XYZ file of C-alpha atoms in Angstrom:
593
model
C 70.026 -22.747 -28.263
C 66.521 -21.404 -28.334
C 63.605 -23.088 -29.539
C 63.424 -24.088 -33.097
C 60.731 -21.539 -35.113
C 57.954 -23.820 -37.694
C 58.200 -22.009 -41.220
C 54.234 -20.839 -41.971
C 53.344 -23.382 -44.422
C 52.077 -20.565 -47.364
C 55.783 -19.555 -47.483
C 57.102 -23.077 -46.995
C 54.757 -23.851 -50.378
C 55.816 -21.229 -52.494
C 59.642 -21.869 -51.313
C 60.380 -24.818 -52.836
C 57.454 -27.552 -52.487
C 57.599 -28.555 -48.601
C 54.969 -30.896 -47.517
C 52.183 -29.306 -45.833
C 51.645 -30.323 -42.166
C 48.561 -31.261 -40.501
C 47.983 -30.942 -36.354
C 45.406 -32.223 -34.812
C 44.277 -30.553 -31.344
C 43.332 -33.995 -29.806
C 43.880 -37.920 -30.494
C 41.263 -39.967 -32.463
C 39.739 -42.819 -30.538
C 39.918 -46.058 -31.995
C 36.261 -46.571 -33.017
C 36.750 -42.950 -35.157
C 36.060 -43.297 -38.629
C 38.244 -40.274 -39.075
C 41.719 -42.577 -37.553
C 44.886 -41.580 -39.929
C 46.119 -45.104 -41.297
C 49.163 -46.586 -40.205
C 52.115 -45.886 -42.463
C 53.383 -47.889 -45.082
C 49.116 -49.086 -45.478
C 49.747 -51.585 -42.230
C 48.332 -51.696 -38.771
C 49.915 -49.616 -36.089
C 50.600 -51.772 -33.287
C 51.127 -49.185 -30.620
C 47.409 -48.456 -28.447
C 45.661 -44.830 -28.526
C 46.507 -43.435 -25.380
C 43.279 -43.871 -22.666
C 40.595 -40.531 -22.233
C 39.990 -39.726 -18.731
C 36.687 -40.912 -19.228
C 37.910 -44.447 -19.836
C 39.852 -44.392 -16.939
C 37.464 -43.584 -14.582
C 35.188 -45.891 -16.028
C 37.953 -48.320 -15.430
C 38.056 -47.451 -11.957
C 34.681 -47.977 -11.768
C 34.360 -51.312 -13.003
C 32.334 -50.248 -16.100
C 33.256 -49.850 -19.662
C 32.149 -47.066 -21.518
C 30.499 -49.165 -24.127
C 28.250 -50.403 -21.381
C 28.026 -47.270 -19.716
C 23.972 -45.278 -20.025
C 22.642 -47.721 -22.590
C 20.288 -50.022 -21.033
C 17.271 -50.142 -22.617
C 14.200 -48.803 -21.345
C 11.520 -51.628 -20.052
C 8.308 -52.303 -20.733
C 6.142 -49.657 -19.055
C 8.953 -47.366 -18.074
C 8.419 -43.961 -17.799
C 10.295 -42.025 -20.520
C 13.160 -39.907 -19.782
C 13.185 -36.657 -18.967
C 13.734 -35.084 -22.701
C 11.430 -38.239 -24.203
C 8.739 -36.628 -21.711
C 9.030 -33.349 -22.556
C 8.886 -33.494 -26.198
C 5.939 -36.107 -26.166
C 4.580 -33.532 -23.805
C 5.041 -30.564 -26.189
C 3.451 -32.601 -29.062
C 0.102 -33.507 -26.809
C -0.094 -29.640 -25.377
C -0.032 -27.965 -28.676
C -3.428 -29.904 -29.420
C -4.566 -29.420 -25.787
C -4.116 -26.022 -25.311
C -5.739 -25.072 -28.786
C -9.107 -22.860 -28.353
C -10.911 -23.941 -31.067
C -11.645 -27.911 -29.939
C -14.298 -29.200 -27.871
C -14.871 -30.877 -24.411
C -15.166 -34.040 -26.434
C -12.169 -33.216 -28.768
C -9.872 -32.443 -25.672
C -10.884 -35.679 -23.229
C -8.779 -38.171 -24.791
C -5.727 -35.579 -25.053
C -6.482 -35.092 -21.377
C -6.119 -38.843 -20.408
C -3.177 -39.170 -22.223
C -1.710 -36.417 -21.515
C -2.506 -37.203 -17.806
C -1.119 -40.947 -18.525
C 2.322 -39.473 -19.805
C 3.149 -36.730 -16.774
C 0.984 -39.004 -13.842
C 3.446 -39.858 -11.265
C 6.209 -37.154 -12.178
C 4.059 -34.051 -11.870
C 6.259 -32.937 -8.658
C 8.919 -33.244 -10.838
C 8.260 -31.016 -13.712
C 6.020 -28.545 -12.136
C 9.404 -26.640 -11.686
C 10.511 -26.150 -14.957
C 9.112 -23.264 -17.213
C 7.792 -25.617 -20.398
C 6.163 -28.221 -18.222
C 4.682 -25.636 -15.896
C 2.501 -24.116 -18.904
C 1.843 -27.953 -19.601
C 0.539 -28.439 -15.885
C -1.674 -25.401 -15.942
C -3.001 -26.403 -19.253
C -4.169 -29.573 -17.245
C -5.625 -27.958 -14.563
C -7.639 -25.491 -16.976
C -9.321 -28.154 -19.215
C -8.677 -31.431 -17.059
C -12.023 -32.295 -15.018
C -12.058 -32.368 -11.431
C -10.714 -36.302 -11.326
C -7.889 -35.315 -13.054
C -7.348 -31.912 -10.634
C -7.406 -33.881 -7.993
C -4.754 -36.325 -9.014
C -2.413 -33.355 -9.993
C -3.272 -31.741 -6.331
C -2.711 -34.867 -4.728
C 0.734 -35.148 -6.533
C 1.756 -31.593 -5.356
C 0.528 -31.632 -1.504
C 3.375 -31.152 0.774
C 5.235 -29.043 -1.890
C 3.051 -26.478 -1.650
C 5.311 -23.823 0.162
C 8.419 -24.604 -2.571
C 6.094 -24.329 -5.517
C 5.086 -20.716 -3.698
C 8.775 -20.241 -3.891
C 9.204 -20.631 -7.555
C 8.897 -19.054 -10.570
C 6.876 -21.331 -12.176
C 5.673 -23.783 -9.718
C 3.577 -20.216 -8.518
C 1.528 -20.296 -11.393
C 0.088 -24.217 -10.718
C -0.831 -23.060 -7.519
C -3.041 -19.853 -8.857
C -4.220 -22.256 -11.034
C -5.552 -25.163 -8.554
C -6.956 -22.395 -6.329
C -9.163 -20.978 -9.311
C -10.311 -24.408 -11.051
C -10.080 -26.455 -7.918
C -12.070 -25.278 -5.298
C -11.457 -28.350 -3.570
C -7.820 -27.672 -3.061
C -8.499 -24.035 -1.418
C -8.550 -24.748 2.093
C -5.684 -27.548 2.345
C -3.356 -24.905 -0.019
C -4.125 -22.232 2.829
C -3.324 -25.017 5.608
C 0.353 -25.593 4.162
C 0.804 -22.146 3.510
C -0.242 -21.156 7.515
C 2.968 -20.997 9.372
C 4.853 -19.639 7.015
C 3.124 -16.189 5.956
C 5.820 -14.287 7.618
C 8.633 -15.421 5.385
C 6.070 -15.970 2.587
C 4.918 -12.302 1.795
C 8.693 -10.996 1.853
C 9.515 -13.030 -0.915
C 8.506 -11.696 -4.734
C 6.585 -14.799 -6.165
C 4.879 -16.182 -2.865
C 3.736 -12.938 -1.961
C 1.322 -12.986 -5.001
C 0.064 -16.342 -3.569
C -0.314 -15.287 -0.499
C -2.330 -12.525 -1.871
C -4.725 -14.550 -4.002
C -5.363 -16.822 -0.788
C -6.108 -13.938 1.425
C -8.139 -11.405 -0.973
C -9.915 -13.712 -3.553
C -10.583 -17.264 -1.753
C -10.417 -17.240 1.842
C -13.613 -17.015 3.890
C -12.908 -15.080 7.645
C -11.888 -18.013 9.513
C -9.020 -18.827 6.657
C -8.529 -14.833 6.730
C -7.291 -15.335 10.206
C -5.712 -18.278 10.309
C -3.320 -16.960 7.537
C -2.897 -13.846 9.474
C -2.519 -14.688 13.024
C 1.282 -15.734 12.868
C 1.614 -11.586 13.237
C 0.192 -11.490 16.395
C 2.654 -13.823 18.269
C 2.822 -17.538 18.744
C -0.142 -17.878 21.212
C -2.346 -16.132 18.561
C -0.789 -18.524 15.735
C -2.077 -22.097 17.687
C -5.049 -20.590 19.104
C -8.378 -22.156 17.824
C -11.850 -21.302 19.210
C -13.666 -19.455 16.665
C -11.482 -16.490 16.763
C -11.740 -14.598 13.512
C -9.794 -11.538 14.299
C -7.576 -9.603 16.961
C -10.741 -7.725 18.220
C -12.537 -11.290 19.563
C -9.299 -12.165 20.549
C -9.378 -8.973 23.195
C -12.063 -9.823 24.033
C -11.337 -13.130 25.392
C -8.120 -12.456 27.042
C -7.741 -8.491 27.197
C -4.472 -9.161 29.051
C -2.763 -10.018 25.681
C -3.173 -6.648 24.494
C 0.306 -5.539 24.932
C 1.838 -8.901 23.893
C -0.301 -8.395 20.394
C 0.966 -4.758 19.977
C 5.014 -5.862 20.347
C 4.345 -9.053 17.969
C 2.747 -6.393 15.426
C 5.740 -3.986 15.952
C 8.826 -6.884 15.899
C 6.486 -8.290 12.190
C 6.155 -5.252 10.502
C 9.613 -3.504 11.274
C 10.847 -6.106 8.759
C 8.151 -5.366 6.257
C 8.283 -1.628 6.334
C 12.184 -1.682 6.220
C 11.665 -3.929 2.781
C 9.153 -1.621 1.670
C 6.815 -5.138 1.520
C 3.227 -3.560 2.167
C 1.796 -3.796 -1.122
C -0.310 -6.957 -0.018
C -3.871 -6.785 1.821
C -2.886 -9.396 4.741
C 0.045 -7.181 5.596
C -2.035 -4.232 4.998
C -4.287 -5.579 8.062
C -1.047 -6.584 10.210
C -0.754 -2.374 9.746
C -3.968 -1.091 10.812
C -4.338 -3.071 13.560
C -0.734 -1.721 14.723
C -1.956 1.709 14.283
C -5.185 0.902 15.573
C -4.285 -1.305 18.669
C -0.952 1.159 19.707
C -0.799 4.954 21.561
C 0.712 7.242 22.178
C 4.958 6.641 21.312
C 4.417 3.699 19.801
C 1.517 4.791 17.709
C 3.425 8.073 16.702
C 6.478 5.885 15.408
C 3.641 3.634 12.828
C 2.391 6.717 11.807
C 5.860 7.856 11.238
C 6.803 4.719 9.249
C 4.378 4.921 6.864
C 4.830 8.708 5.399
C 6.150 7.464 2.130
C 4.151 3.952 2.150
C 0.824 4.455 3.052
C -0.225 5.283 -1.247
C 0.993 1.763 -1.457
C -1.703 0.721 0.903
C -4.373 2.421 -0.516
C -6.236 -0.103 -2.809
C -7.220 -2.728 -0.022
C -10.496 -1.984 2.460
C -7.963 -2.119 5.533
C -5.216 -0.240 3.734
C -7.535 2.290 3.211
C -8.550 2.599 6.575
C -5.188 2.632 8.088
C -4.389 5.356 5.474
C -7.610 7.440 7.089
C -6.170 6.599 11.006
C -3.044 7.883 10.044
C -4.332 10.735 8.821
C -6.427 11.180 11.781
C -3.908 10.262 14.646
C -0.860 12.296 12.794
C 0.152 15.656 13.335
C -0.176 18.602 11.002
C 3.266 17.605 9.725
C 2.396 13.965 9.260
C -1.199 14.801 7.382
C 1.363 17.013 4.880
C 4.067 14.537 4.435
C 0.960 11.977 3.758
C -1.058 14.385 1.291
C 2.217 14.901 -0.552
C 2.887 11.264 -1.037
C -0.614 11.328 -2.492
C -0.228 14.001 -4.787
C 1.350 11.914 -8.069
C -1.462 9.484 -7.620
C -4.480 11.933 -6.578
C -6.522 10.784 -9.932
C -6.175 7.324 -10.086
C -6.731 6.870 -5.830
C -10.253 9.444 -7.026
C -11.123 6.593 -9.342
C -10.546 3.324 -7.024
C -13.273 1.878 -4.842
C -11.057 2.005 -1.578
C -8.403 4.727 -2.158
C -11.200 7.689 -2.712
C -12.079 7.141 0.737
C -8.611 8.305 1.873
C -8.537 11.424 0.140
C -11.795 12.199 1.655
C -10.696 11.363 5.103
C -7.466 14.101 3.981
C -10.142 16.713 3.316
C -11.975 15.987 6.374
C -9.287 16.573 8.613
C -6.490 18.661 7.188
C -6.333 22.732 8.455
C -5.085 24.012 5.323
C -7.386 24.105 3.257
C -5.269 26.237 0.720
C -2.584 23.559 0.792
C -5.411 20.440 0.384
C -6.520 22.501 -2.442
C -3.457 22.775 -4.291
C -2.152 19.611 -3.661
C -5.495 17.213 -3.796
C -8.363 19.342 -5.335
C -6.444 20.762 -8.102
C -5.931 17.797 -10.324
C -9.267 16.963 -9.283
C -10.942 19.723 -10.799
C -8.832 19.726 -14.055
C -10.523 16.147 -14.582
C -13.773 17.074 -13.501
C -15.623 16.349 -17.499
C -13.917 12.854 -17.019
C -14.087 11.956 -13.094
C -17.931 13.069 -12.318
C -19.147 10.580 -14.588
C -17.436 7.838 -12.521
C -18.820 6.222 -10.011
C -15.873 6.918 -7.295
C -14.292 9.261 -9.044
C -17.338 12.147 -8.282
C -16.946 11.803 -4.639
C -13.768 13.327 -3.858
C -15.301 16.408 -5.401
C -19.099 16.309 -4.158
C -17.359 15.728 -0.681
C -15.968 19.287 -1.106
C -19.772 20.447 -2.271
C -21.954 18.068 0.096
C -19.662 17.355 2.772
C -20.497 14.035 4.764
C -23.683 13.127 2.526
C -24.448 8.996 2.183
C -25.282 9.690 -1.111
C -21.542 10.045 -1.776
C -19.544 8.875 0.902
C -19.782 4.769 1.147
C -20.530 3.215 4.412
C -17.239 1.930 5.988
C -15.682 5.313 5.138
C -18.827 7.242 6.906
C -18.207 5.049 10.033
C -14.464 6.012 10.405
C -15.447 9.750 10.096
C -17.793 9.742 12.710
C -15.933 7.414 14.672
C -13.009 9.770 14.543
C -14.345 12.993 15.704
C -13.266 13.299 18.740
C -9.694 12.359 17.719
C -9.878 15.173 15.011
C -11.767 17.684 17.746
C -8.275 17.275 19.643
C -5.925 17.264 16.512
C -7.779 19.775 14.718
C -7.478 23.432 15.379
C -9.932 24.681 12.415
C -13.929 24.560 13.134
C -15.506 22.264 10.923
C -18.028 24.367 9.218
C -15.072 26.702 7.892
C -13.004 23.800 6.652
C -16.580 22.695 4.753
C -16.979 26.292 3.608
C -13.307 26.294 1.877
C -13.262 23.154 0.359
C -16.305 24.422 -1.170
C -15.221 27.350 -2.147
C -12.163 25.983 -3.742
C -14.163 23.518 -6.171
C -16.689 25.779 -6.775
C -15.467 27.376 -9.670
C -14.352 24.307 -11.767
C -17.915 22.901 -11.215
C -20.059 25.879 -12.147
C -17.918 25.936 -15.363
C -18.215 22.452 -16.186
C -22.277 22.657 -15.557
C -22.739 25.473 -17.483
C -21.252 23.476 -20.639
C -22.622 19.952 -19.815
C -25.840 20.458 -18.049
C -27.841 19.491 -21.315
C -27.000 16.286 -21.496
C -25.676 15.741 -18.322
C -29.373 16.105 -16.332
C -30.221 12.793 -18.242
C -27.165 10.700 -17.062
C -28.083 9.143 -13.737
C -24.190 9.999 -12.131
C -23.401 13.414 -13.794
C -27.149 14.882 -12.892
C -26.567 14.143 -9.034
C -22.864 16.493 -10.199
C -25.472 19.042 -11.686
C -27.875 19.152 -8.891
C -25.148 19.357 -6.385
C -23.639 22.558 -8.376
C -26.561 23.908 -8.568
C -27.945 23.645 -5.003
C -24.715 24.697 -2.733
C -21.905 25.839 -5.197
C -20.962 29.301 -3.481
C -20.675 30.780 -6.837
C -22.782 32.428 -9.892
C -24.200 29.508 -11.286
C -26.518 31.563 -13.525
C -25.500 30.197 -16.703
C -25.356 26.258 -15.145
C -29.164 27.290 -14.228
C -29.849 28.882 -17.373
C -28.788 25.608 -19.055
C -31.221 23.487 -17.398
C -34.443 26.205 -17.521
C -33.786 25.904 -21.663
C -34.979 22.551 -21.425
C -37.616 23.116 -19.021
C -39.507 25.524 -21.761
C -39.228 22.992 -24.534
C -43.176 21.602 -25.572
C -43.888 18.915 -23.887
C -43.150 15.089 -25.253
C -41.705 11.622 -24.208
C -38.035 12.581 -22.937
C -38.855 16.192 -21.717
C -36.794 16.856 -18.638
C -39.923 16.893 -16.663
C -40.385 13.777 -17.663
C -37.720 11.784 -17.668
C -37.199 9.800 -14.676
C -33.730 10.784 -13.931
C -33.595 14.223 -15.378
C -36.506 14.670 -13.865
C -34.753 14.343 -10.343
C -33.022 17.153 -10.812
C -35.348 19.981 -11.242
C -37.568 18.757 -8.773
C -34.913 18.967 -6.215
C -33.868 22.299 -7.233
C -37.574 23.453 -6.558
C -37.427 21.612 -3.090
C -33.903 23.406 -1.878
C -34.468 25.269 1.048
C -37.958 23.974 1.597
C -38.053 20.412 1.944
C -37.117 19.370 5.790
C -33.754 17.970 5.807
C -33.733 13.881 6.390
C -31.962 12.291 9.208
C -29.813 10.513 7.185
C -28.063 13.542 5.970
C -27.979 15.097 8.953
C -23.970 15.752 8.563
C -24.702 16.976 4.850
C -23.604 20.450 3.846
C -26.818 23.155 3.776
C -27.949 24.349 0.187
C -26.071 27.596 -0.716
C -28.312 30.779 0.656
C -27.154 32.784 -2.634
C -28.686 30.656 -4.795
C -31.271 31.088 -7.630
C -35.227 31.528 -6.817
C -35.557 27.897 -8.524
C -39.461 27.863 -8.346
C -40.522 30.823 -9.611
C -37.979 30.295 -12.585
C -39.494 26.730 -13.286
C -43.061 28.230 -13.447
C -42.162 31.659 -15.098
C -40.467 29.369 -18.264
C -43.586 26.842 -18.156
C -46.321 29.692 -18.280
C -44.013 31.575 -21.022
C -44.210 28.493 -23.180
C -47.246 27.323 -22.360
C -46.668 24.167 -21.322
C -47.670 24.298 -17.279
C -51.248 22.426 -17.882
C -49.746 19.547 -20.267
C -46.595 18.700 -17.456
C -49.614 18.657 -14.724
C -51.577 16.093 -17.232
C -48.650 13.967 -17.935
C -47.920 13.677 -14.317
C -44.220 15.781 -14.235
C -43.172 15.154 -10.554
C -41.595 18.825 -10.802
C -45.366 20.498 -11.259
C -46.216 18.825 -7.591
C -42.818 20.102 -6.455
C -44.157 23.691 -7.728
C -47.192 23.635 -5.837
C -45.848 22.459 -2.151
C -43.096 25.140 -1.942
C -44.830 28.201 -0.373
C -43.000 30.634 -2.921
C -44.818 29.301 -6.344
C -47.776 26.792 -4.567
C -50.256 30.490 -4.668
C -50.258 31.022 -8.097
C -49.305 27.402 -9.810
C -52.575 26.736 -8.057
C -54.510 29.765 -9.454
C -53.366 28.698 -12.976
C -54.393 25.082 -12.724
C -57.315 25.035 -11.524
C -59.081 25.573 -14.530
C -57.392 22.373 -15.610
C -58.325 20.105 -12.855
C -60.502 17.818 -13.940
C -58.381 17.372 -17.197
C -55.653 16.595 -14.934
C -57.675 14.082 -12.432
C -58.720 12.343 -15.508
C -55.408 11.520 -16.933
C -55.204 8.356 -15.111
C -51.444 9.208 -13.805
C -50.736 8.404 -10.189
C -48.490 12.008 -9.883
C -51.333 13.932 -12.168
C -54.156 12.349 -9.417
C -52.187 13.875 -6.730
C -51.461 17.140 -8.769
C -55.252 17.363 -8.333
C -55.425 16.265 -5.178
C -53.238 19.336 -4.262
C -55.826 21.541 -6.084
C -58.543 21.190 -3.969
């Protein structure tokens, strides 16, 4: 006989009357105000079964009356959820721009009096984080200290989290204090550290924003094996460290190779002290060894580029590699090429590409091309109008920085023995290929451009050794040179000024030491000089620049091809001129003698 089926109690109601039945998923405890009555309106004498919660806490010894409700002391810290909303209710005044120091101090102290001695505790969690950082941002340096004090020897685990992170950028900006013992508990661990997402940003900020040489090192020098890790001395970086004990040179190079296999296999090299790990491996290493870095970082060395030592291992590679590792490196570039022109470190790469790559047709479609497309917005940036007046000045210092100079020249004879292609023809190319876009974008802009202190030194560059016609660039800049004399003529004005004068001087002028590796002016160019003085005689304006002191006039009259006749036509001006009580007009007449 099979089970016996319950009639759905809509058709048991319209069948004839039957009593509606109610279930209940789970027995009512006795306390429940909700407890069916007994029947017949008397007690029921049989017990609710026990919950498994009251027999455990029979087990236990404890009833589950008496079980979590003692009541809190006097002077008890409040629980956890008591703490956080009090906590909540105090930040939302603390955090609150529009109060003053002496508005926020009491909300400080008792804000500090609620979360002091559980700040380890909450630092963890994402609501009380913000609250912790709040305290750090407004609390004064008392009050830092307490919360740093709380937090040392959990520096590494707050590193580690999500949240805790974002207390420890916090005490390293506000506290300065706090700097050096943060980068003590973090030394030792910098290996693990910068593999992991959030404690590689702290790791970071220590490294790049706070940390003076010494700390630089310290932080670092868990890369270059134990010995390097506990050694003391003074020792600031691998270099001094050769120095000392040159015998350690090969141990250094395999505890660089065994530390960054694991980074470069992660793809972790976006941070600046694994960026120096990587250049001294390239630097420090020959031959196989050096090949295989080189190798390693085809497809990671863009990522590199925006650190001063990333940079420079980007420009080694570049220099050490092969013809096919220089063109797996440029192409890596190429998706980048205009924001690396704009950045203070990574426009010093694309230089050292130009410097040393043979193709010249393949730099130029792959580098220069996007370049010169954004000429009208990269040559009024300050890095952004190197890239291109490389191509136009070659190694000038008014154009390539310092530190980037230094690895050029220092890497001459490597490129003399990688390089196949003469020097002076790769110059010649390069300059050739930007050329064009230049000329065109000087003929359009030179009006107003002359007057801008970055995009004249574009115009006089273009003008001086673009291999091109740059006759309506020139003719651009002589309209303003016949305009009457006033205040802002471009004879006058001490930038635009510049720029005409220097024109006059190509060609003339002996060539300073300094630029000694700078491109020579282009031999095709304009006769500057004689087309100054031809449009000041034609307007009539040659004997008011002299008088108001226009550097350009003196410029006219020490070239040999114009100093003849500018002389013969001011001479009847002199003592005007002397009298004019200009230091450039007195030696405008000095040169008329």
């Amino acid at each position: 006989m099979g089970p016996v089926k319950q009639k759905d109690s809509k058709r048991g109601s319209s069948s004839g009357g039957a009593k509606k039945t109610k279930f209940t998923t789970k027995p009512y405890g006795k306390n429940s105000a909700k407890a069916p009555a007994a029947k017949n309106g008397k007690n029921s004498t049989k017990a609710a079964p026990p919950s498994k919660n009251d027999k455990n806490s029979a087990k236990n010894g404890k009833s589950p009356a008496a079980k979590g409700e003692r009541a809190p002391t006097h002077g008890q810290k409040p629980k956890d959820g008591d703490l956080k909303a009090e906590a909540r209710k105090l930040w939302e005044q603390l955090r609150r721009g529009d109060i003053d120091a002496e508005a926020r101090r009491p909300l400080m102290a008792s804000m500090m009096g609620l979360i002091g001695g559980r700040i380890k505790e909450v630092t963890l969690k994402h609501d009380m984080s913000r609250i912790v950082q709040t305290c750090i941002k407004y609390g004064s340096a008392e009050q830092r200290q307490v919360i740093a004090s709380e937090l040392q020897g959990a520096e590494v685990d707050l590193a580690r989290s999500m949240y805790g992170r974002h207390i420890l950028l916090r005490l390293l900006k506000h506290c300065p204090a706090t700097r050096a013992p943060i980068m003590a508990a973090l030394g030792g661990h910098v290996r693990k550290l910068v593999r992991h997402k959030e404690a590689a940003l702290v790791v970071d900020e220590c490294y790049s924003v706070y940390a003076n040489a010494a700390q630089r090192w310290a932080l670092a020098a868990e890369f270059y094996g134990g010995e390097c890790a506990v050694m003391g001395g003074g020792v600031t970086s691998v270099d001094a460290l050769l120095a000392e004990r040159p015998q350690r040179r090969a141990g250094v190079v395999a505890a660089l190779k065994q530390a960054s296999a694991g980074l470069l296999e992660k793809g972790a090299v976006q941070h600046a002290v694994v960026h120096r790990v990587l250049l001294d491996l390239v630097r420090l290493s020959d031959g196989a060894e050096q090949r295989a870095a080189i190798e390693s970082l085809h497809s990671l060395a863009v990522e590199m580029v925006h650190t001063r030592d990333g940079a420079h291992c980007a420009m080694l590679c570049l220099l050490h590699g092969s013809a096919k590792d220089r063109k797996a490196l440029v192409r890596s570039f190429r998706p980048f090429v205009l924001k690396m022109a704009r950045d203070e470190h990574a426009h010093a790469v694309l230089i050292g590409a130009l410097d040393c790559v043979d193709d010249t047709v393949f730099a130029a479609k792959t580098l220069l091309a996007d370049v010169c497309a954004a000429a009208a917005d990269l040559l009024p940036d300050a890095y952004g109008r190197r890239v291109l007046l490389y191509a136009l000045a070659g190694r000038s210092p008014h154009y390539v920085g310092a530190d980037a100079l230094a690895v050029l020249r220092a890497g001459d004879s490597v490129r003399a023995a990688t390089s196949r292609k003469d020097p002076a023809t790769r110059r010649a190319e390069l300059a050739a290929a930007v050329a064009p876009a230049l000329a065109e974008w000087a003929a359009g802009a030179a009006g107003a451009a002359v007057f801008e202190p970055l995009p004249s030194q574009a115009v006089l560059e273009t003008l001086v050794r673009a291999p091109c016609d740059k006759r309506a660039a020139w003719a651009a800049v002589l309209a303003l040179v016949a305009r009457e004399i006033g205040p802002g003529h471009v004879l006058l004005h001490p930038v635009a000024n510049r720029v005409v004068a220097s024109c006059i001087l190509a060609g003339h002028a002996p060539a300073r030491a300094a630029a000694a590796d700078a491109a020579p002016p282009f031999a095709g160019n304009p006769a500057f000089a004689a087309d100054v003085l031809d449009a000041l005689v034609e307007g009539g304006q040659l004997a008011a620049a002299a008088k108001a002191g226009a550097f350009p006039v003196r410029a006219l009259l020490e070239v040999p091809a114009t100093a003849e006749r500018a002389r013969q036509l001011l001479r009847p001006h002199a003592a005007e001129i002397a009298g004019s009580g200009n230091a450039t007009a007195d030696a405008i007449a000095a040169l008329l003698k």
